[in-house]
Amino acid sequence: PVSRMDMTRESRTESFEEIPHSADFRDGWTRQFHADIALAVSHATPVLITAPMPCAQAIVQAIVSSHHEAETPEIVSYEVGSGELSEALAECRRVAARHGRAILWLKEVHRLESDAQRSLMGEMTEDTVDREILQIVASSTDDLYQYVNTGAFDDRLFYRLNTVHILVPPESR
């Protein structure tokens, strides 16, 4: 059994607590952002985005446009609660078969019901997801750590999705 860890924003974003209004902070965040995008593209790893939806959409587009190979991935977006996750996965596989690569973008992943979380976890732990052709990107406008801490989101699935975590820092006050 996996034990639940109490995760806090401070434990994972130390750099964001440094002088957030300084130019050095913004430059450091920008460099880290580009490094995260490069890692997501080069290894087709799962990506977790914590940001407002317009920012998340721009980040997904940055991942797609950063591919320097012949087969730029197509995006299949799935709005949590708008249908069956299994149908979205099947559609993503069809798109990947036609185009060589696909990204399944799970919008508002914190809203996934526990059955869908188990289903996605099963997909990600078995060899049914070929990361070379199907990449999973999950986004949330809410802090997913809170959902993990309360038990509303499976911590093992969080661990799988959190390979690359792109966290848009809060706006200056």
Short mmCIF file of N, CA and C in Angstrom, two decimals:
data_model
loop_
_atom_site.label_atom_id
_atom_site.label_comp_id
_atom_site.label_asym_id
_atom_site.label_seq_id
_atom_site.Cartn_x
_atom_site.Cartn_y
_atom_site.Cartn_z
N PRO A 1 0.83 -1.19 0.00
CA PRO A 1 0.00 0.00 0.00
C PRO A 1 0.87 1.25 0.00
N VAL A 2 0.38 2.25 -0.68
CA VAL A 2 1.08 3.53 -0.75
C VAL A 2 0.56 4.41 0.36
N SER A 3 1.46 4.96 1.13
CA SER A 3 1.01 5.85 2.20
C SER A 3 0.79 7.24 1.65
N ARG A 4 -0.15 7.93 2.22
CA ARG A 4 -0.43 9.29 1.79
C ARG A 4 0.59 10.22 2.43
N MET A 5 1.10 11.13 1.64
CA MET A 5 2.04 12.11 2.15
C MET A 5 1.30 13.44 2.26
N ASP A 6 1.61 14.17 3.28
CA ASP A 6 1.02 15.50 3.39
C ASP A 6 1.87 16.42 2.53
N MET A 7 1.30 16.84 1.41
CA MET A 7 2.04 17.67 0.48
C MET A 7 1.54 19.10 0.60
N THR A 8 2.46 20.00 0.61
CA THR A 8 2.09 21.41 0.68
C THR A 8 2.76 22.17 -0.46
N ARG A 9 2.18 23.29 -0.79
CA ARG A 9 2.75 24.12 -1.85
C ARG A 9 4.19 24.50 -1.50
N GLU A 10 4.47 24.77 -0.23
CA GLU A 10 5.81 25.19 0.16
C GLU A 10 6.84 24.09 -0.09
N SER A 11 6.45 22.83 0.09
CA SER A 11 7.41 21.75 -0.07
C SER A 11 7.78 21.50 -1.51
N ARG A 12 7.00 22.01 -2.45
CA ARG A 12 7.29 21.72 -3.84
C ARG A 12 7.63 22.94 -4.68
N THR A 13 7.49 24.13 -4.12
CA THR A 13 7.74 25.33 -4.92
C THR A 13 8.61 26.32 -4.16
N GLU A 14 9.69 25.82 -3.62
CA GLU A 14 10.54 26.68 -2.83
C GLU A 14 10.94 27.92 -3.62
N SER A 15 11.25 27.75 -4.90
CA SER A 15 11.72 28.88 -5.69
C SER A 15 10.62 29.94 -5.86
N PHE A 16 9.36 29.53 -5.81
CA PHE A 16 8.29 30.51 -5.97
C PHE A 16 8.12 31.36 -4.71
N GLU A 17 8.67 30.91 -3.60
CA GLU A 17 8.57 31.68 -2.38
C GLU A 17 9.68 32.73 -2.30
N GLU A 18 10.66 32.62 -3.18
CA GLU A 18 11.70 33.64 -3.23
C GLU A 18 11.11 34.89 -3.85
N ILE A 19 11.58 36.00 -3.58
CA ILE A 19 11.21 37.31 -4.09
C ILE A 19 10.40 37.23 -5.39
N PRO A 20 9.09 36.98 -5.33
CA PRO A 20 8.30 36.76 -6.54
C PRO A 20 8.16 37.96 -7.45
N HIS A 21 8.49 39.15 -7.00
CA HIS A 21 8.32 40.33 -7.85
C HIS A 21 9.60 40.70 -8.58
N SER A 22 10.67 39.98 -8.33
CA SER A 22 11.95 40.38 -8.91
C SER A 22 12.12 39.85 -10.33
N ALA A 23 12.93 40.53 -11.10
CA ALA A 23 13.24 40.10 -12.47
C ALA A 23 13.98 38.77 -12.44
N ASP A 24 14.84 38.55 -11.43
CA ASP A 24 15.57 37.28 -11.32
C ASP A 24 14.60 36.12 -11.17
N PHE A 25 13.56 36.32 -10.38
CA PHE A 25 12.56 35.27 -10.20
C PHE A 25 11.88 34.94 -11.53
N ARG A 26 11.43 35.98 -12.24
CA ARG A 26 10.75 35.76 -13.52
C ARG A 26 11.67 35.09 -14.52
N ASP A 27 12.93 35.50 -14.58
CA ASP A 27 13.89 34.87 -15.49
C ASP A 27 14.11 33.41 -15.12
N GLY A 28 14.23 33.14 -13.82
CA GLY A 28 14.43 31.76 -13.36
C GLY A 28 13.22 30.90 -13.68
N TRP A 29 12.03 31.44 -13.46
CA TRP A 29 10.81 30.69 -13.76
C TRP A 29 10.72 30.42 -15.25
N THR A 30 11.05 31.40 -16.08
CA THR A 30 10.99 31.23 -17.53
C THR A 30 11.96 30.15 -17.99
N ARG A 31 13.17 30.16 -17.46
CA ARG A 31 14.15 29.11 -17.82
C ARG A 31 13.63 27.73 -17.42
N GLN A 32 13.08 27.63 -16.21
CA GLN A 32 12.54 26.35 -15.75
C GLN A 32 11.38 25.90 -16.63
N PHE A 33 10.52 26.83 -17.02
CA PHE A 33 9.39 26.53 -17.89
C PHE A 33 9.88 25.94 -19.21
N HIS A 34 10.86 26.56 -19.82
CA HIS A 34 11.38 26.06 -21.10
C HIS A 34 12.05 24.69 -20.92
N ALA A 35 12.72 24.50 -19.81
CA ALA A 35 13.33 23.20 -19.53
C ALA A 35 12.26 22.13 -19.35
N ASP A 36 11.16 22.47 -18.67
CA ASP A 36 10.06 21.51 -18.49
C ASP A 36 9.42 21.16 -19.83
N ILE A 37 9.22 22.14 -20.69
CA ILE A 37 8.65 21.88 -22.01
C ILE A 37 9.57 20.96 -22.81
N ALA A 38 10.87 21.26 -22.78
CA ALA A 38 11.84 20.43 -23.52
C ALA A 38 11.83 18.99 -23.01
N LEU A 39 11.75 18.81 -21.69
CA LEU A 39 11.69 17.46 -21.12
C LEU A 39 10.41 16.74 -21.54
N ALA A 40 9.30 17.45 -21.48
CA ALA A 40 8.01 16.85 -21.87
C ALA A 40 8.03 16.41 -23.32
N VAL A 41 8.67 17.20 -24.18
CA VAL A 41 8.71 16.88 -25.61
C VAL A 41 9.69 15.75 -25.88
N SER A 42 10.89 15.84 -25.33
CA SER A 42 11.92 14.86 -25.67
C SER A 42 11.64 13.47 -25.13
N HIS A 43 10.95 13.37 -24.01
CA HIS A 43 10.69 12.06 -23.40
C HIS A 43 9.23 11.65 -23.44
N ALA A 44 8.36 12.49 -23.98
CA ALA A 44 6.92 12.21 -24.05
C ALA A 44 6.38 11.75 -22.69
N THR A 45 6.83 12.39 -21.64
CA THR A 45 6.41 12.03 -20.29
C THR A 45 5.07 12.67 -19.96
N PRO A 46 4.35 12.11 -19.01
CA PRO A 46 3.12 12.77 -18.56
C PRO A 46 3.45 14.15 -17.99
N VAL A 47 2.53 15.07 -18.20
CA VAL A 47 2.71 16.44 -17.73
C VAL A 47 1.49 16.83 -16.92
N LEU A 48 1.74 17.46 -15.78
CA LEU A 48 0.67 18.01 -14.96
C LEU A 48 0.83 19.52 -14.97
N ILE A 49 -0.24 20.22 -15.33
CA ILE A 49 -0.22 21.67 -15.40
C ILE A 49 -1.18 22.21 -14.35
N THR A 50 -0.69 23.08 -13.49
CA THR A 50 -1.55 23.79 -12.54
C THR A 50 -1.54 25.25 -12.96
N ALA A 51 -2.63 25.68 -13.55
CA ALA A 51 -2.70 27.03 -14.10
C ALA A 51 -4.13 27.35 -14.48
N PRO A 52 -4.44 28.64 -14.66
CA PRO A 52 -5.75 29.00 -15.22
C PRO A 52 -5.87 28.39 -16.62
N MET A 53 -7.09 28.11 -17.06
CA MET A 53 -7.30 27.42 -18.32
C MET A 53 -6.63 28.08 -19.52
N PRO A 54 -6.69 29.41 -19.69
CA PRO A 54 -6.00 30.01 -20.85
C PRO A 54 -4.49 29.74 -20.83
N CYS A 55 -3.89 29.77 -19.64
CA CYS A 55 -2.46 29.46 -19.52
C CYS A 55 -2.20 28.00 -19.85
N ALA A 56 -3.05 27.11 -19.34
CA ALA A 56 -2.89 25.68 -19.62
C ALA A 56 -2.97 25.42 -21.11
N GLN A 57 -3.91 26.06 -21.78
CA GLN A 57 -4.04 25.88 -23.22
C GLN A 57 -2.77 26.36 -23.94
N ALA A 58 -2.21 27.48 -23.53
CA ALA A 58 -0.98 27.99 -24.14
C ALA A 58 0.18 27.03 -23.89
N ILE A 59 0.22 26.41 -22.71
CA ILE A 59 1.29 25.46 -22.40
C ILE A 59 1.16 24.21 -23.26
N VAL A 60 -0.06 23.70 -23.41
CA VAL A 60 -0.27 22.53 -24.28
C VAL A 60 0.16 22.86 -25.71
N GLN A 61 -0.20 24.04 -26.18
CA GLN A 61 0.21 24.47 -27.53
C GLN A 61 1.73 24.56 -27.62
N ALA A 62 2.39 25.03 -26.55
CA ALA A 62 3.86 25.11 -26.54
C ALA A 62 4.48 23.73 -26.63
N ILE A 63 3.87 22.75 -25.96
CA ILE A 63 4.37 21.38 -26.05
C ILE A 63 4.24 20.87 -27.47
N VAL A 64 3.09 21.09 -28.09
CA VAL A 64 2.87 20.63 -29.46
C VAL A 64 3.82 21.31 -30.43
N SER A 65 3.93 22.62 -30.33
CA SER A 65 4.75 23.36 -31.30
C SER A 65 6.25 23.15 -31.08
N SER A 66 6.64 22.60 -29.94
CA SER A 66 8.06 22.35 -29.68
C SER A 66 8.58 21.07 -30.31
N HIS A 67 7.71 20.27 -30.88
CA HIS A 67 8.16 19.04 -31.54
C HIS A 67 8.90 19.40 -32.82
N HIS A 68 10.11 18.92 -32.95
CA HIS A 68 10.92 19.22 -34.12
C HIS A 68 11.00 18.04 -35.07
N GLU A 69 10.10 17.13 -34.93
CA GLU A 69 10.13 15.96 -35.78
C GLU A 69 8.99 16.03 -36.79
N ALA A 70 9.01 15.09 -37.71
CA ALA A 70 8.01 15.09 -38.78
C ALA A 70 6.60 14.89 -38.24
N GLU A 71 6.45 14.09 -37.20
CA GLU A 71 5.13 13.75 -36.68
C GLU A 71 4.77 14.63 -35.48
N THR A 72 4.25 15.81 -35.74
CA THR A 72 3.77 16.67 -34.67
C THR A 72 2.50 16.05 -34.11
N PRO A 73 2.41 15.93 -32.79
CA PRO A 73 1.23 15.26 -32.22
C PRO A 73 -0.05 16.05 -32.40
N GLU A 74 -1.13 15.32 -32.55
CA GLU A 74 -2.47 15.91 -32.55
C GLU A 74 -2.97 15.91 -31.11
N ILE A 75 -3.81 16.87 -30.77
CA ILE A 75 -4.36 16.96 -29.42
C ILE A 75 -5.79 16.44 -29.41
N VAL A 76 -6.06 15.55 -28.48
CA VAL A 76 -7.42 15.13 -28.19
C VAL A 76 -7.70 15.66 -26.79
N SER A 77 -8.62 16.61 -26.68
CA SER A 77 -8.90 17.17 -25.36
C SER A 77 -10.15 16.51 -24.78
N TYR A 78 -10.08 16.29 -23.49
CA TYR A 78 -11.18 15.65 -22.77
C TYR A 78 -11.52 16.52 -21.57
N GLU A 79 -12.69 17.08 -21.59
CA GLU A 79 -13.20 17.87 -20.46
C GLU A 79 -13.79 16.88 -19.46
N VAL A 80 -13.20 16.81 -18.29
CA VAL A 80 -13.66 15.86 -17.28
C VAL A 80 -15.14 16.08 -17.02
N GLY A 81 -15.90 14.99 -17.07
CA GLY A 81 -17.33 15.05 -16.84
C GLY A 81 -18.15 15.16 -18.11
N SER A 82 -17.48 15.24 -19.27
CA SER A 82 -18.22 15.42 -20.52
C SER A 82 -18.42 14.12 -21.29
N GLY A 83 -18.11 13.02 -20.69
CA GLY A 83 -18.25 11.74 -21.37
C GLY A 83 -17.36 10.72 -20.70
N GLU A 84 -17.25 9.58 -21.35
CA GLU A 84 -16.44 8.50 -20.79
C GLU A 84 -14.96 8.69 -21.12
N LEU A 85 -14.10 8.55 -20.12
CA LEU A 85 -12.67 8.65 -20.32
C LEU A 85 -12.18 7.57 -21.28
N SER A 86 -12.76 6.39 -21.21
CA SER A 86 -12.35 5.29 -22.10
C SER A 86 -12.57 5.66 -23.56
N GLU A 87 -13.63 6.41 -23.84
CA GLU A 87 -13.89 6.85 -25.22
C GLU A 87 -12.82 7.85 -25.67
N ALA A 88 -12.42 8.75 -24.77
CA ALA A 88 -11.38 9.72 -25.10
C ALA A 88 -10.05 9.01 -25.35
N LEU A 89 -9.73 8.01 -24.54
CA LEU A 89 -8.50 7.24 -24.75
C LEU A 89 -8.54 6.50 -26.08
N ALA A 90 -9.68 5.91 -26.40
CA ALA A 90 -9.82 5.20 -27.68
C ALA A 90 -9.65 6.16 -28.85
N GLU A 91 -10.27 7.35 -28.76
CA GLU A 91 -10.13 8.36 -29.81
C GLU A 91 -8.68 8.79 -29.96
N CYS A 92 -8.01 8.96 -28.84
CA CYS A 92 -6.61 9.37 -28.87
C CYS A 92 -5.75 8.31 -29.54
N ARG A 93 -6.04 7.06 -29.28
CA ARG A 93 -5.29 5.97 -29.94
C ARG A 93 -5.54 5.98 -31.46
N ARG A 94 -6.80 6.23 -31.86
CA ARG A 94 -7.11 6.31 -33.30
C ARG A 94 -6.35 7.46 -33.96
N VAL A 95 -6.32 8.60 -33.28
CA VAL A 95 -5.60 9.76 -33.81
C VAL A 95 -4.10 9.44 -33.91
N ALA A 96 -3.56 8.81 -32.87
CA ALA A 96 -2.14 8.45 -32.88
C ALA A 96 -1.84 7.47 -34.02
N ALA A 97 -2.75 6.54 -34.27
CA ALA A 97 -2.53 5.58 -35.35
C ALA A 97 -2.52 6.29 -36.71
N ARG A 98 -3.36 7.31 -36.87
CA ARG A 98 -3.40 8.05 -38.14
C ARG A 98 -2.24 9.02 -38.30
N HIS A 99 -1.84 9.66 -37.22
CA HIS A 99 -0.86 10.74 -37.31
C HIS A 99 0.50 10.40 -36.72
N GLY A 100 0.63 9.25 -36.11
CA GLY A 100 1.91 8.87 -35.53
C GLY A 100 2.10 9.27 -34.08
N ARG A 101 1.49 10.36 -33.66
CA ARG A 101 1.60 10.82 -32.28
C ARG A 101 0.32 11.52 -31.88
N ALA A 102 0.00 11.48 -30.59
CA ALA A 102 -1.17 12.18 -30.08
C ALA A 102 -0.94 12.55 -28.63
N ILE A 103 -1.61 13.61 -28.22
CA ILE A 103 -1.61 14.05 -26.83
C ILE A 103 -3.04 13.99 -26.33
N LEU A 104 -3.25 13.30 -25.22
CA LEU A 104 -4.55 13.31 -24.56
C LEU A 104 -4.47 14.37 -23.48
N TRP A 105 -5.24 15.44 -23.65
CA TRP A 105 -5.25 16.53 -22.68
C TRP A 105 -6.48 16.38 -21.81
N LEU A 106 -6.25 16.06 -20.55
CA LEU A 106 -7.31 15.91 -19.55
C LEU A 106 -7.51 17.25 -18.85
N LYS A 107 -8.58 17.94 -19.18
CA LYS A 107 -8.84 19.25 -18.59
C LYS A 107 -9.57 19.09 -17.25
N GLU A 108 -9.14 19.87 -16.28
CA GLU A 108 -9.72 19.86 -14.93
C GLU A 108 -9.67 18.46 -14.32
N VAL A 109 -8.49 17.88 -14.34
CA VAL A 109 -8.29 16.50 -13.90
C VAL A 109 -8.70 16.30 -12.44
N HIS A 110 -8.70 17.35 -11.64
CA HIS A 110 -9.10 17.21 -10.23
C HIS A 110 -10.56 16.79 -10.09
N ARG A 111 -11.34 16.93 -11.17
CA ARG A 111 -12.76 16.55 -11.13
C ARG A 111 -13.00 15.09 -11.52
N LEU A 112 -11.95 14.35 -11.84
CA LEU A 112 -12.13 12.94 -12.21
C LEU A 112 -12.75 12.16 -11.06
N GLU A 113 -13.80 11.43 -11.36
CA GLU A 113 -14.42 10.55 -10.36
C GLU A 113 -13.45 9.41 -10.03
N SER A 114 -13.65 8.77 -8.90
CA SER A 114 -12.72 7.73 -8.47
C SER A 114 -12.66 6.56 -9.46
N ASP A 115 -13.80 6.20 -10.09
CA ASP A 115 -13.77 5.12 -11.09
C ASP A 115 -12.89 5.51 -12.28
N ALA A 116 -13.01 6.74 -12.74
CA ALA A 116 -12.19 7.21 -13.86
C ALA A 116 -10.72 7.31 -13.45
N GLN A 117 -10.47 7.67 -12.21
CA GLN A 117 -9.08 7.72 -11.71
C GLN A 117 -8.47 6.32 -11.75
N ARG A 118 -9.24 5.33 -11.29
CA ARG A 118 -8.74 3.94 -11.31
C ARG A 118 -8.50 3.47 -12.73
N SER A 119 -9.41 3.82 -13.63
CA SER A 119 -9.27 3.45 -15.03
C SER A 119 -8.01 4.06 -15.64
N LEU A 120 -7.80 5.34 -15.40
CA LEU A 120 -6.62 6.01 -15.92
C LEU A 120 -5.35 5.45 -15.30
N MET A 121 -5.40 5.17 -14.02
CA MET A 121 -4.24 4.56 -13.35
C MET A 121 -3.91 3.22 -13.99
N GLY A 122 -4.94 2.43 -14.28
CA GLY A 122 -4.72 1.14 -14.95
C GLY A 122 -4.09 1.33 -16.31
N GLU A 123 -4.53 2.33 -17.05
CA GLU A 123 -3.96 2.62 -18.36
C GLU A 123 -2.49 3.01 -18.25
N MET A 124 -2.17 3.77 -17.22
CA MET A 124 -0.81 4.29 -17.10
C MET A 124 0.16 3.29 -16.50
N THR A 125 -0.33 2.28 -15.78
CA THR A 125 0.58 1.31 -15.17
C THR A 125 0.82 0.11 -16.07
N GLU A 126 -0.12 -0.16 -16.96
CA GLU A 126 0.07 -1.27 -17.89
C GLU A 126 0.78 -0.76 -19.13
N ASP A 127 1.17 -1.65 -19.97
CA ASP A 127 1.86 -1.28 -21.20
C ASP A 127 0.89 -0.90 -22.31
N THR A 128 -0.32 -0.47 -21.94
CA THR A 128 -1.30 -0.12 -22.96
C THR A 128 -1.10 1.28 -23.50
N VAL A 129 -0.35 2.11 -22.78
CA VAL A 129 -0.07 3.45 -23.25
C VAL A 129 1.38 3.48 -23.73
N ASP A 130 1.56 3.58 -25.03
CA ASP A 130 2.89 3.70 -25.60
C ASP A 130 3.26 5.18 -25.59
N ARG A 131 4.15 5.55 -24.67
CA ARG A 131 4.48 6.96 -24.50
C ARG A 131 5.09 7.57 -25.75
N GLU A 132 5.62 6.76 -26.62
CA GLU A 132 6.21 7.32 -27.84
C GLU A 132 5.15 7.83 -28.80
N ILE A 133 3.94 7.31 -28.70
CA ILE A 133 2.89 7.79 -29.60
C ILE A 133 1.73 8.46 -28.88
N LEU A 134 1.58 8.20 -27.58
CA LEU A 134 0.47 8.77 -26.82
C LEU A 134 1.00 9.38 -25.53
N GLN A 135 0.89 10.68 -25.42
CA GLN A 135 1.35 11.40 -24.24
C GLN A 135 0.13 11.93 -23.49
N ILE A 136 0.17 11.83 -22.17
CA ILE A 136 -0.94 12.32 -21.36
C ILE A 136 -0.53 13.63 -20.69
N VAL A 137 -1.36 14.65 -20.90
CA VAL A 137 -1.18 15.95 -20.27
C VAL A 137 -2.45 16.22 -19.46
N ALA A 138 -2.29 16.49 -18.19
CA ALA A 138 -3.43 16.77 -17.31
C ALA A 138 -3.30 18.20 -16.80
N SER A 139 -4.42 18.90 -16.77
CA SER A 139 -4.38 20.26 -16.25
C SER A 139 -5.47 20.45 -15.22
N SER A 140 -5.20 21.39 -14.31
CA SER A 140 -6.15 21.69 -13.26
C SER A 140 -6.02 23.15 -12.89
N THR A 141 -7.13 23.80 -12.68
CA THR A 141 -7.10 25.16 -12.19
C THR A 141 -6.99 25.17 -10.67
N ASP A 142 -7.26 24.04 -10.05
CA ASP A 142 -7.13 23.90 -8.59
C ASP A 142 -5.83 23.20 -8.25
N ASP A 143 -5.38 23.40 -7.03
CA ASP A 143 -4.16 22.77 -6.54
C ASP A 143 -4.44 21.30 -6.26
N LEU A 144 -3.93 20.43 -7.09
CA LEU A 144 -4.20 19.00 -6.99
C LEU A 144 -3.67 18.40 -5.68
N TYR A 145 -2.67 19.03 -5.10
CA TYR A 145 -2.14 18.55 -3.82
C TYR A 145 -3.23 18.52 -2.75
N GLN A 146 -4.11 19.50 -2.76
CA GLN A 146 -5.19 19.53 -1.78
C GLN A 146 -6.10 18.32 -1.94
N TYR A 147 -6.37 17.94 -3.16
CA TYR A 147 -7.23 16.79 -3.44
C TYR A 147 -6.55 15.49 -3.01
N VAL A 148 -5.24 15.41 -3.20
CA VAL A 148 -4.49 14.22 -2.75
C VAL A 148 -4.52 14.15 -1.24
N ASN A 149 -4.28 15.26 -0.57
CA ASN A 149 -4.24 15.29 0.89
C ASN A 149 -5.57 14.92 1.53
N THR A 150 -6.68 15.26 0.87
CA THR A 150 -7.99 14.94 1.43
C THR A 150 -8.47 13.55 1.00
N GLY A 151 -7.72 12.90 0.13
CA GLY A 151 -8.12 11.57 -0.34
C GLY A 151 -9.08 11.59 -1.52
N ALA A 152 -9.36 12.77 -2.06
CA ALA A 152 -10.28 12.88 -3.19
C ALA A 152 -9.61 12.54 -4.51
N PHE A 153 -8.28 12.52 -4.52
CA PHE A 153 -7.54 12.17 -5.74
C PHE A 153 -6.49 11.13 -5.38
N ASP A 154 -6.43 10.08 -6.16
CA ASP A 154 -5.53 8.96 -5.91
C ASP A 154 -4.07 9.42 -5.94
N ASP A 155 -3.34 9.19 -4.85
CA ASP A 155 -1.96 9.66 -4.78
C ASP A 155 -1.05 8.91 -5.76
N ARG A 156 -1.38 7.66 -6.07
CA ARG A 156 -0.56 6.91 -7.04
C ARG A 156 -0.74 7.48 -8.44
N LEU A 157 -1.97 7.87 -8.79
CA LEU A 157 -2.22 8.50 -10.09
C LEU A 157 -1.55 9.86 -10.14
N PHE A 158 -1.64 10.59 -9.05
CA PHE A 158 -0.96 11.88 -8.99
C PHE A 158 0.53 11.70 -9.27
N TYR A 159 1.13 10.71 -8.65
CA TYR A 159 2.56 10.43 -8.84
C TYR A 159 2.86 10.15 -10.32
N ARG A 160 2.00 9.39 -10.98
CA ARG A 160 2.19 9.08 -12.40
C ARG A 160 2.05 10.32 -13.28
N LEU A 161 1.05 11.14 -12.99
CA LEU A 161 0.81 12.34 -13.80
C LEU A 161 1.85 13.43 -13.55
N ASN A 162 2.45 13.43 -12.39
CA ASN A 162 3.31 14.51 -11.94
C ASN A 162 4.77 14.32 -12.37
N THR A 163 5.01 13.67 -13.50
CA THR A 163 6.37 13.47 -13.97
C THR A 163 7.02 14.82 -14.27
N VAL A 164 6.32 15.65 -15.01
CA VAL A 164 6.72 17.05 -15.22
C VAL A 164 5.55 17.89 -14.73
N HIS A 165 5.81 18.74 -13.75
CA HIS A 165 4.74 19.58 -13.20
C HIS A 165 5.05 21.03 -13.55
N ILE A 166 4.18 21.61 -14.35
CA ILE A 166 4.34 23.02 -14.71
C ILE A 166 3.33 23.80 -13.89
N LEU A 167 3.85 24.59 -12.99
CA LEU A 167 3.03 25.37 -12.08
C LEU A 167 3.20 26.84 -12.43
N VAL A 168 2.13 27.47 -12.85
CA VAL A 168 2.19 28.89 -13.16
C VAL A 168 2.11 29.63 -11.83
N PRO A 169 3.13 30.42 -11.52
CA PRO A 169 3.12 31.11 -10.23
C PRO A 169 2.00 32.16 -10.17
N PRO A 170 1.56 32.46 -8.96
CA PRO A 170 0.48 33.45 -8.83
C PRO A 170 0.92 34.80 -9.36
N GLU A 171 -0.06 35.55 -9.84
CA GLU A 171 0.23 36.89 -10.36
C GLU A 171 0.67 37.79 -9.21
N SER A 172 1.42 38.81 -9.55
CA SER A 172 1.84 39.79 -8.54
C SER A 172 0.60 40.48 -7.97
N ARG A 173 0.68 40.75 -6.72
CA ARG A 173 -0.46 41.40 -6.06
C ARG A 173 -0.37 42.90 -6.23
#
